[in-house]
Coordinates of C-alpha atoms in Angstrom, one line a residue:
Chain A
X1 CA 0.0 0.0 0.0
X2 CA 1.3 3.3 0.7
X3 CA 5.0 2.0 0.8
X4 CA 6.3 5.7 0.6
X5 CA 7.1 7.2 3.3
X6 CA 7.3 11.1 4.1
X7 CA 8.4 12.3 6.8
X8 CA 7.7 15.7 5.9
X9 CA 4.4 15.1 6.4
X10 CA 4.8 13.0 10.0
X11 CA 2.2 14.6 12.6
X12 CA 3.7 17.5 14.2
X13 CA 3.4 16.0 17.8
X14 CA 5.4 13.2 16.3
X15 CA 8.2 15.2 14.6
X16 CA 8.2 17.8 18.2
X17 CA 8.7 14.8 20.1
X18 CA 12.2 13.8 18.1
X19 CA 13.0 17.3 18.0
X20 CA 13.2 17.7 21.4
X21 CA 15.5 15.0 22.1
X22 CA 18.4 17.2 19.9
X23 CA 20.9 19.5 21.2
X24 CA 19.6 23.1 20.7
X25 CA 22.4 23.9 17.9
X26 CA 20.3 21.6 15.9
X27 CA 17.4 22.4 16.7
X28 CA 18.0 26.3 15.8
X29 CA 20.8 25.4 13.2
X30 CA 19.6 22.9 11.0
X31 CA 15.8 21.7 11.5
X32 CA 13.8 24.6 10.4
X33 CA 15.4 24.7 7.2
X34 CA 14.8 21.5 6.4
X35 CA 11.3 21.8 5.2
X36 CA 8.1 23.9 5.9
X37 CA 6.5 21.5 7.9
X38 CA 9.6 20.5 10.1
X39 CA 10.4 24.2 10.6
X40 CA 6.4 24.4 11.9
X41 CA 7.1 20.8 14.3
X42 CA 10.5 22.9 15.5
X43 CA 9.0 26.1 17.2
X44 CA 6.4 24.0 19.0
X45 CA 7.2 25.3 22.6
X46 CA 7.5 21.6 23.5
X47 CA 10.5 21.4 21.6
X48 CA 11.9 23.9 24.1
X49 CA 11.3 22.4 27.3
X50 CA 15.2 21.8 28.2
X51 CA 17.2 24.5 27.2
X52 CA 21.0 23.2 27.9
X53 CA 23.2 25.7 26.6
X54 CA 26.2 24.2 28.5
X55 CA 27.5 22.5 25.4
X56 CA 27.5 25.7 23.1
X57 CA 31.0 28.0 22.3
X58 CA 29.9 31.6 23.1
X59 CA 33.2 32.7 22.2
X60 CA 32.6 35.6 19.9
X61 CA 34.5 34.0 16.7
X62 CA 33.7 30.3 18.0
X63 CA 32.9 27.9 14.7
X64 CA 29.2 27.8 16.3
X65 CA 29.2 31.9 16.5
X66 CA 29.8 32.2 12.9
X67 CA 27.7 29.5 11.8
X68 CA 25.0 31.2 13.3
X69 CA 26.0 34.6 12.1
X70 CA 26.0 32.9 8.6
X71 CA 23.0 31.5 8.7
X72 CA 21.1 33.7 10.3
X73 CA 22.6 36.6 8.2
X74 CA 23.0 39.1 10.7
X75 CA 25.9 41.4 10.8
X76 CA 29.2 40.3 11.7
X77 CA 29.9 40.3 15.4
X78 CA 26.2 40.9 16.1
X79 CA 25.8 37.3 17.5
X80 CA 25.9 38.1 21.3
X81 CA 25.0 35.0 24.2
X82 CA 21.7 37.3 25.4
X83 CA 20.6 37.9 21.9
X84 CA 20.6 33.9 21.8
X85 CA 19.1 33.3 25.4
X86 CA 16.0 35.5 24.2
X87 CA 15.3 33.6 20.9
X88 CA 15.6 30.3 22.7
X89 CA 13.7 31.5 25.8
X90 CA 10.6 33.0 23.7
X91 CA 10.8 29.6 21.5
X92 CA 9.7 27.7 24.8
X93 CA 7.2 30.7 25.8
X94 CA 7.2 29.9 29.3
X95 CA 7.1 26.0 29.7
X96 CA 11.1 25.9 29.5
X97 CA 11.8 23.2 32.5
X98 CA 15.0 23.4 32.2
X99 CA 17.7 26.5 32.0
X100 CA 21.5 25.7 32.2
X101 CA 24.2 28.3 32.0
X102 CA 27.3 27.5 29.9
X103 CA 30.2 27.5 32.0
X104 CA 32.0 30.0 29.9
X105 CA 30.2 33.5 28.7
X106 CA 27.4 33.0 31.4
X107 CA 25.0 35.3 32.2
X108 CA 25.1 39.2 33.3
X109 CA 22.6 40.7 35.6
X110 CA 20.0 41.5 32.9
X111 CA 20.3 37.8 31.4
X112 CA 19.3 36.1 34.7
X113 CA 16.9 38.7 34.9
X114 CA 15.3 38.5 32.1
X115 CA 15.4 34.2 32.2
X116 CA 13.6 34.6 36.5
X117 CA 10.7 36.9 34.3
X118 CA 10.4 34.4 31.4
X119 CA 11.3 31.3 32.4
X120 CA 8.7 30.9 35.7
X121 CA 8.4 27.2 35.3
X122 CA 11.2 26.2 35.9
X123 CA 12.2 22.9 37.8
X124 CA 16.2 22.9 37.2
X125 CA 18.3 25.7 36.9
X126 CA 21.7 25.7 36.3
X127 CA 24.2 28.6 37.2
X128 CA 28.1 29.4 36.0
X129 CA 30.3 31.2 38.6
X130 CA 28.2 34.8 38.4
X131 CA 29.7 38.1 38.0
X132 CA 29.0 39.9 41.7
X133 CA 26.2 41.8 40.9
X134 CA 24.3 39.1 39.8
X135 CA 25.3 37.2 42.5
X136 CA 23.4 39.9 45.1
X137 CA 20.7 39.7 42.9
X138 CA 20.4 36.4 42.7
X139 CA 17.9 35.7 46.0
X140 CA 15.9 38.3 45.0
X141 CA 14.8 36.4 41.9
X142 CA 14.4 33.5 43.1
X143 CA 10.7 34.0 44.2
X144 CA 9.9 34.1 40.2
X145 CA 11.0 30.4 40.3
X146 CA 8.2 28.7 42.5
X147 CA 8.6 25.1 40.9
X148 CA 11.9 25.3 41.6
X149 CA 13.4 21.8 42.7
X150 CA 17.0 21.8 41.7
X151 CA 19.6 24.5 41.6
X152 CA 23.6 23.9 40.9
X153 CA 26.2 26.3 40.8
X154 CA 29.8 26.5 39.7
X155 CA 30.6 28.5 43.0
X156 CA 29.2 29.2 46.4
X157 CA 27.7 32.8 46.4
X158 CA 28.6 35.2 48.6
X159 CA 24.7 35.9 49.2
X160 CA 24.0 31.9 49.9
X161 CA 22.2 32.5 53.2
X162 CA 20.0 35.0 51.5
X163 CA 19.4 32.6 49.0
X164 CA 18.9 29.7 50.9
X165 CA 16.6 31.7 53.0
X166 CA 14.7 33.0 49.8
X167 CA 14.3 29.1 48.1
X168 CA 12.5 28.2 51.6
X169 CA 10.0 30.5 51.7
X170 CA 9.4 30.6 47.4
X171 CA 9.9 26.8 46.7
X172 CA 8.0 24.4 47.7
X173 CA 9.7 21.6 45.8
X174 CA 13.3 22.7 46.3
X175 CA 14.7 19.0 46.5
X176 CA 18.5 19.3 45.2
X177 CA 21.5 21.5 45.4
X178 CA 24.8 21.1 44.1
X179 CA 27.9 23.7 44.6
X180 CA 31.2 23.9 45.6
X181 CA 33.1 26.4 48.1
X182 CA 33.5 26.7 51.5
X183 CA 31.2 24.9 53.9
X184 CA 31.4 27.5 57.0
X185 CA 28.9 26.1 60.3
X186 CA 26.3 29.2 59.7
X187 CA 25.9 27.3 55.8
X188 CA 25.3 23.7 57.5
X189 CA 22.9 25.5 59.7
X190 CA 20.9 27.5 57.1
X191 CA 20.5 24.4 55.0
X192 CA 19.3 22.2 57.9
X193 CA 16.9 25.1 59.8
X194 CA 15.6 26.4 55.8
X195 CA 15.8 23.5 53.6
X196 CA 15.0 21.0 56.1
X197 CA 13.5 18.3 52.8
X198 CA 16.3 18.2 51.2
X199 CA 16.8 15.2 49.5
X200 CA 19.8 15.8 47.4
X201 CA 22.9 17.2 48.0
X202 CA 26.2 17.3 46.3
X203 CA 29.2 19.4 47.9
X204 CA 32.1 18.1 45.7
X205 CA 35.0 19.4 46.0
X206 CA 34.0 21.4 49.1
X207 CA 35.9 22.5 51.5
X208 CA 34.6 22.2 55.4
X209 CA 35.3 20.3 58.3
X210 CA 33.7 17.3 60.2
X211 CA 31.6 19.2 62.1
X212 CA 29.3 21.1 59.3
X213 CA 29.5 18.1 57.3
X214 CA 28.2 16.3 60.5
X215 CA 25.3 19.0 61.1
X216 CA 24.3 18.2 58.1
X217 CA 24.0 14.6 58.2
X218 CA 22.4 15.2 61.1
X219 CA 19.8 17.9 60.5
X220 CA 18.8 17.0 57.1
X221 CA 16.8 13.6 57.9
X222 CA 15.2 13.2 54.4
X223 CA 18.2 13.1 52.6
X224 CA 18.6 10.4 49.9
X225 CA 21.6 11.7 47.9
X226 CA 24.7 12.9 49.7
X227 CA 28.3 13.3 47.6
X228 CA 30.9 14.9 48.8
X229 CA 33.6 13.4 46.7
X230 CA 37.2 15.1 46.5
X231 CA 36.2 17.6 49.6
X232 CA 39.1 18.7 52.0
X233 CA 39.0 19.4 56.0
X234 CA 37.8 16.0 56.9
X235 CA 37.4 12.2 56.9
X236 CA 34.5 9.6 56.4
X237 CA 35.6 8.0 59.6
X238 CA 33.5 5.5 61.3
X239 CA 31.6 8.1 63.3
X240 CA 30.1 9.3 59.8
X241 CA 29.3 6.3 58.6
X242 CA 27.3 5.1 61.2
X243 CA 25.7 8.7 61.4
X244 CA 25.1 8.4 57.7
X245 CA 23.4 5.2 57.0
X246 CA 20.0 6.0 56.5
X247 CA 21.2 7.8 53.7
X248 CA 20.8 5.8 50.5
X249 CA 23.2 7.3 48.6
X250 CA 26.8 8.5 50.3
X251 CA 29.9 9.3 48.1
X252 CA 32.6 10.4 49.4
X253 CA 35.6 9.6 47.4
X254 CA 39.0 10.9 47.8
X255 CA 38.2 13.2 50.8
X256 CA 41.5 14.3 52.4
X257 CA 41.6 15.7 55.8
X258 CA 44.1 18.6 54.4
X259 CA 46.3 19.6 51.8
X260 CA 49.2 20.6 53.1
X261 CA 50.8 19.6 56.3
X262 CA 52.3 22.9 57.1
X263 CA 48.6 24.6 57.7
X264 CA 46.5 23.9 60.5
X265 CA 42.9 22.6 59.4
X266 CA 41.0 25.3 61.2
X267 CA 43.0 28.1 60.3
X268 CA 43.9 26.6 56.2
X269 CA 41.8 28.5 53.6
X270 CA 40.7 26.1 51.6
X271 CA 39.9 29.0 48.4
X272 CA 43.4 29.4 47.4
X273 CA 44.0 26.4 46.6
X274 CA 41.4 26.4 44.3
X275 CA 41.9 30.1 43.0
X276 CA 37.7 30.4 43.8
X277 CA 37.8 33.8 45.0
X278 CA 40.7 34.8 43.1
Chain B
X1 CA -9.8 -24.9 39.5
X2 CA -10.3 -23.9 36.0
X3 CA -7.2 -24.3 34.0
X4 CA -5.7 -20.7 33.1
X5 CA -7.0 -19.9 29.7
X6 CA -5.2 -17.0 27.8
X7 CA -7.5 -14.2 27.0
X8 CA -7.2 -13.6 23.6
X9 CA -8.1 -10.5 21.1
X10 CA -7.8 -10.3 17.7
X11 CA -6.3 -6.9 16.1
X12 CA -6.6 -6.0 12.1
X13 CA -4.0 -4.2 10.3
X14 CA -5.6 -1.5 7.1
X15 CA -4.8 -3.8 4.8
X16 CA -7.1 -6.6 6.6
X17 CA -4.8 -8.9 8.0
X18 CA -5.8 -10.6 11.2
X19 CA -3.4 -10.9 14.6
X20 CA -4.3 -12.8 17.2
X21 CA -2.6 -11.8 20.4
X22 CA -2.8 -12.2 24.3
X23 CA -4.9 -9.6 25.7
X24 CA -1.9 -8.3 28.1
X25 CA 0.2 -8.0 25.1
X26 CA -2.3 -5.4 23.3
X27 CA -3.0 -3.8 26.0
X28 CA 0.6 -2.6 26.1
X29 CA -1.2 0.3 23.8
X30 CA -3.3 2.5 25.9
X31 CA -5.7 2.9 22.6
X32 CA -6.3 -0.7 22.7
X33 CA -6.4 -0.9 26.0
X34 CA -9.0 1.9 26.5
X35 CA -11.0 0.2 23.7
X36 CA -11.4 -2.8 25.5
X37 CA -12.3 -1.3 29.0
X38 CA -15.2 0.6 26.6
X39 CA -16.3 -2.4 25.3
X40 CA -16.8 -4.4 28.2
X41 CA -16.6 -7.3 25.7
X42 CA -14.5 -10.1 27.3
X43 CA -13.8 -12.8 24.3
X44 CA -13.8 -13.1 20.4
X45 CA -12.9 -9.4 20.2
X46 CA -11.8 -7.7 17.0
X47 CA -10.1 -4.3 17.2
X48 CA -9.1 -2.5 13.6
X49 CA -6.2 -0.6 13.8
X50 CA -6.3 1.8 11.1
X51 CA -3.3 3.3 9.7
X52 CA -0.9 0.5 10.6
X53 CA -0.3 -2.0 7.8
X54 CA 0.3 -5.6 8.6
X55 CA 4.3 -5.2 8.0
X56 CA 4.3 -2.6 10.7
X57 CA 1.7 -3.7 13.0
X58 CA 4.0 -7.5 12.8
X59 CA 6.8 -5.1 14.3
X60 CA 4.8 -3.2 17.0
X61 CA 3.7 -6.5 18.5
X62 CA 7.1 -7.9 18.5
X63 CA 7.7 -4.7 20.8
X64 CA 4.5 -5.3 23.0
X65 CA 5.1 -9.1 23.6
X66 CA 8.3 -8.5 24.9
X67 CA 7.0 -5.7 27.2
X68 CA 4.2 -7.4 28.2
X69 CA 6.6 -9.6 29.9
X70 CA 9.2 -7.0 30.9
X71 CA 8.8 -8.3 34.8
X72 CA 10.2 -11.8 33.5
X73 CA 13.7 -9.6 32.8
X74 CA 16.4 -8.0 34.3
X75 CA 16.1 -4.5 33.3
X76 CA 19.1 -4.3 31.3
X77 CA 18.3 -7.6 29.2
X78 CA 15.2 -5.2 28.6
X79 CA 17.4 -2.3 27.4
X80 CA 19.7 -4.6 25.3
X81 CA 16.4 -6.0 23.6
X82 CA 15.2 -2.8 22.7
X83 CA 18.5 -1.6 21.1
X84 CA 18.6 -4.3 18.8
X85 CA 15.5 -4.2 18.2
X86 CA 15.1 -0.4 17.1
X87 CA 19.1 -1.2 15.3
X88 CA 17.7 -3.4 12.9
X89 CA 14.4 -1.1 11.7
X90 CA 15.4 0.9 9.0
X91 CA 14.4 4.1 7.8
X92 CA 11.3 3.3 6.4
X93 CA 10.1 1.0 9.3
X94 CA 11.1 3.7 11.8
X95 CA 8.5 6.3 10.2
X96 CA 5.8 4.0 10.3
X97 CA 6.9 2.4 14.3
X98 CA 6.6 6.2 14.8
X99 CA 3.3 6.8 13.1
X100 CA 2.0 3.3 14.4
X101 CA 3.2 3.8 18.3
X102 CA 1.8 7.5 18.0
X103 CA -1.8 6.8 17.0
X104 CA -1.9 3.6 19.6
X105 CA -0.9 5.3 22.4
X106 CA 2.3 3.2 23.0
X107 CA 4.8 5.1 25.1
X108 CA 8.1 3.3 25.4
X109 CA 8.3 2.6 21.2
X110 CA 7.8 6.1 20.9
X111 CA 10.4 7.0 23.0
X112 CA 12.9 4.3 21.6
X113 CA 11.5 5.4 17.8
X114 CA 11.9 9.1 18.9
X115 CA 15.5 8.5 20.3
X116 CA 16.6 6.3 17.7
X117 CA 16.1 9.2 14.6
X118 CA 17.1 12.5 16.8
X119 CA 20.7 10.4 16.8
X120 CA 20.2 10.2 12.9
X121 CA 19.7 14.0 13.1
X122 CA 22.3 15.2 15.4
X123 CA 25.0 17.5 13.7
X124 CA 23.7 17.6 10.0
X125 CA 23.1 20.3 8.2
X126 CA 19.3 20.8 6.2
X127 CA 21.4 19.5 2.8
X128 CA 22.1 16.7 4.8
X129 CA 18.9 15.6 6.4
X130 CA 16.8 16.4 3.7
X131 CA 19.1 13.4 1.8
X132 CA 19.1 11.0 4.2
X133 CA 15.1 11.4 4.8
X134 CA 14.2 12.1 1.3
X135 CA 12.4 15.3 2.3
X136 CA 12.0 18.0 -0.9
X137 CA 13.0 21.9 0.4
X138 CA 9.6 23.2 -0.3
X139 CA 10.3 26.6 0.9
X140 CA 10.4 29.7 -1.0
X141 CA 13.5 32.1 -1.0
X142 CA 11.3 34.7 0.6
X143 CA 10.4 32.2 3.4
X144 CA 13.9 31.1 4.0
X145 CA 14.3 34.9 4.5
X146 CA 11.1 35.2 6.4
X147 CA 13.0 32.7 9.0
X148 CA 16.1 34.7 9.1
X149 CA 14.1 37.7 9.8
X150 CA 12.3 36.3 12.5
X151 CA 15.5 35.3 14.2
X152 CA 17.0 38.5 13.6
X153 CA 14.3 40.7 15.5
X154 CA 16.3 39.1 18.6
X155 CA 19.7 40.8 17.7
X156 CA 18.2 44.4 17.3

């Protein structure tokens, strides 16, 4: 019978639900050129529910920069990393789920700004290290994210208790952080007295001693997910593990007590070693 | 005790051919599934699929009899399966598992189906996709600019 298949005529739920599944440089790059009907399927907002820019070159000359610029026609130099957060952001009008930052070329103030007005359903954001201003700003936006349920940044801000005091009063289903920095006791405490359902919770490559890690075991009694791999300023001895066993998941691989035997654990500051706060 | 007796249905492909299945394998698609529950007809049941031609529909149950038993598995004996089984569909047979598992409400071979041609997709350019799907560029110049356009408004 009909033994000739077209898939330029495939029903658009069909063709939205492959499309979906592709990196965004595809999906903005190649697919709406390929036909009417599959440049129609591509700006269904359901083809913009995860928004990971993480593997994209911002770089102003990168090979994806002037592919774009080529493609799209638009002046040289002209392809900027907000100009493409808007296109990708209105593309998903509203239902994007899921927002992460590249690394490199993050976002300024008026980017994260713009993504806390835009992007208001979002479940899982994902943040580069942020320039300071954005960094203060940071809490305040965070009441524009009320299904909020994971957040995981490159750094440890300096307005985390602000934050953390923000995501327990906005966000109901806050259920997963991830960062790295220094762990100080008034940290372990505003996690355990704020975000008390935590479930999952990833400190790699933290710095902090036994005694936040332990109020944290401690405090944060629905935790499923704990890893703290690669962390400095303490053991797992077998205090922790027996502290830690109702937690399903614990990593903690190559923890080290401290670096360098000339420094005293209490007084060693963990941040130069890893050049975090310049 | 009444010996266990398979409850059967019988599905028709367009093209009239008949398939007669388990009842738990069918109702591995919710539209069959549903069907039945509406009924409230218990044997000698006949559900026409239309749409899905014998070749395909031959393929989709494959699929569904080994679901229908996916608690008989290890999960990753599951996962192997469906890999091979969604290697060895080509082109063609892929559009019409898509169609097929789209218009009977079967979740999982969409997603496999789904999965399968996004990774035929990834990194091509239009020239590129449009050859290996057989699609004809039916836009006009002026759209292909109307597209740039649109993008554009974002950089001004």
């Amino acid at each position: 019978m009909e033994r000739s298949r077209a898939w330029e005529v495939m029903d658009t739920d069909c063709l939205s639900n492959i499309f979906r599944r592709l990196d965004v440089d595809d999906r903005v790059l190649a697919i709406p050129f390929v036909c009417k009907s599959w440049y129609h399927a591509s700006i269904d907002p359901l083809c913009w529910l995860l928004l990971d820019l993480r593997p994209l070159d911002f770089m102003p000359r990168s090979p994806f920069a002037l592919r774009f610029t080529k493609e799209y026609s638009l002046q040289p130099f002209a392809f900027t990393f907000s100009g493409f957060l808007k296109l990708v952001v209105h593309r998903s009008q509203g239902l994007a789920s899921h927002l992460m930052f590249p690394l490199v070329f993050g976002p300024s103030l008026d980017d994260l700004v713009f993504s806390s007005k835009k992007c208001s359903s979002l479940k899982t954001l994902v943040l580069p290290r942020l320039e300071q201003e954005a960094e203060n700003q940071l809490p305040e936006l965070i009441k524009h994210w009320k299904d909020l349920e994971e957040l995981e940044m490159e750094s440890k801000p300096s307005s985390f208790l602000e934050l953390v005091a923000q995501i327990s009063v906005h966000c109901d289903k806050f259920s997963g952080l991830k960062m790295f920095g220094h762990i100080r006791m008034e940290d372990s405490w505003a996690l355990v007295n704020s975000l008390p359902k935590l479930k999952c919770l990833n400190l790699s490559k933290s710095c902090m001693s036994k005694e936040e890690l332990m109020v944290m075991i401690e405090g944060l009694r629905e935790m499923e997910s704990l890893i703290v791999n690669e962390c400095i300023g303490f053991q797992v001895d077998d205090e922790v593990k027996r502290r830690s066993l109702s937690i399903q998941n614990f990593e903690y691989e190559g923890c080290e007590l401290r670096v360098d035997d000339a420094f005293d654990t209490h007084e060693f500051d963990c941040l130069h070693v890893f050049g975090l706060w310049g | 005790m009444v010996g266990v007796k398979k409850k059967m249905v019988t599905l028709v492909s367009s093209d009239g051919v008949e398939f007669v299945v388990e009842k738990r394998v069918a109702e591995q698609s919710l539209f069959i599934k549903n069907a039945l529950n509406e009924g409230g007809v218990e044997e000698k049941v006949m559900i026409p699929i239309p749409k899905v031609t014998s070749d395909t529909l031959s393929s989709v149950l494959e699929y569904c009899e080994k679901h229908a038993s996916a608690t008989e598995f290890q999960e990753n004996e599951i996962e192997e399966w469906d890999k091979e089984y969604i290697e060895k569909a080509d082109l063609d047979l892929l559009y019409y598992l898509l169609q097929a598992s789209y218009s009977m409400s079967i979740m999982g071979l969409m997603e496999l189906g789904a999965k399968k041609v996004a990774s035929l997709i990834r990194g091509k350019s239009p020239q590129e996709i449009r050859e290996l799907f057989n699609i004809k560029n039916d836009f006009t110049p002026e759209q292909e600019e109307e597209i740039r356009r649109e993008m554009q408004w974002n950089y001004e």
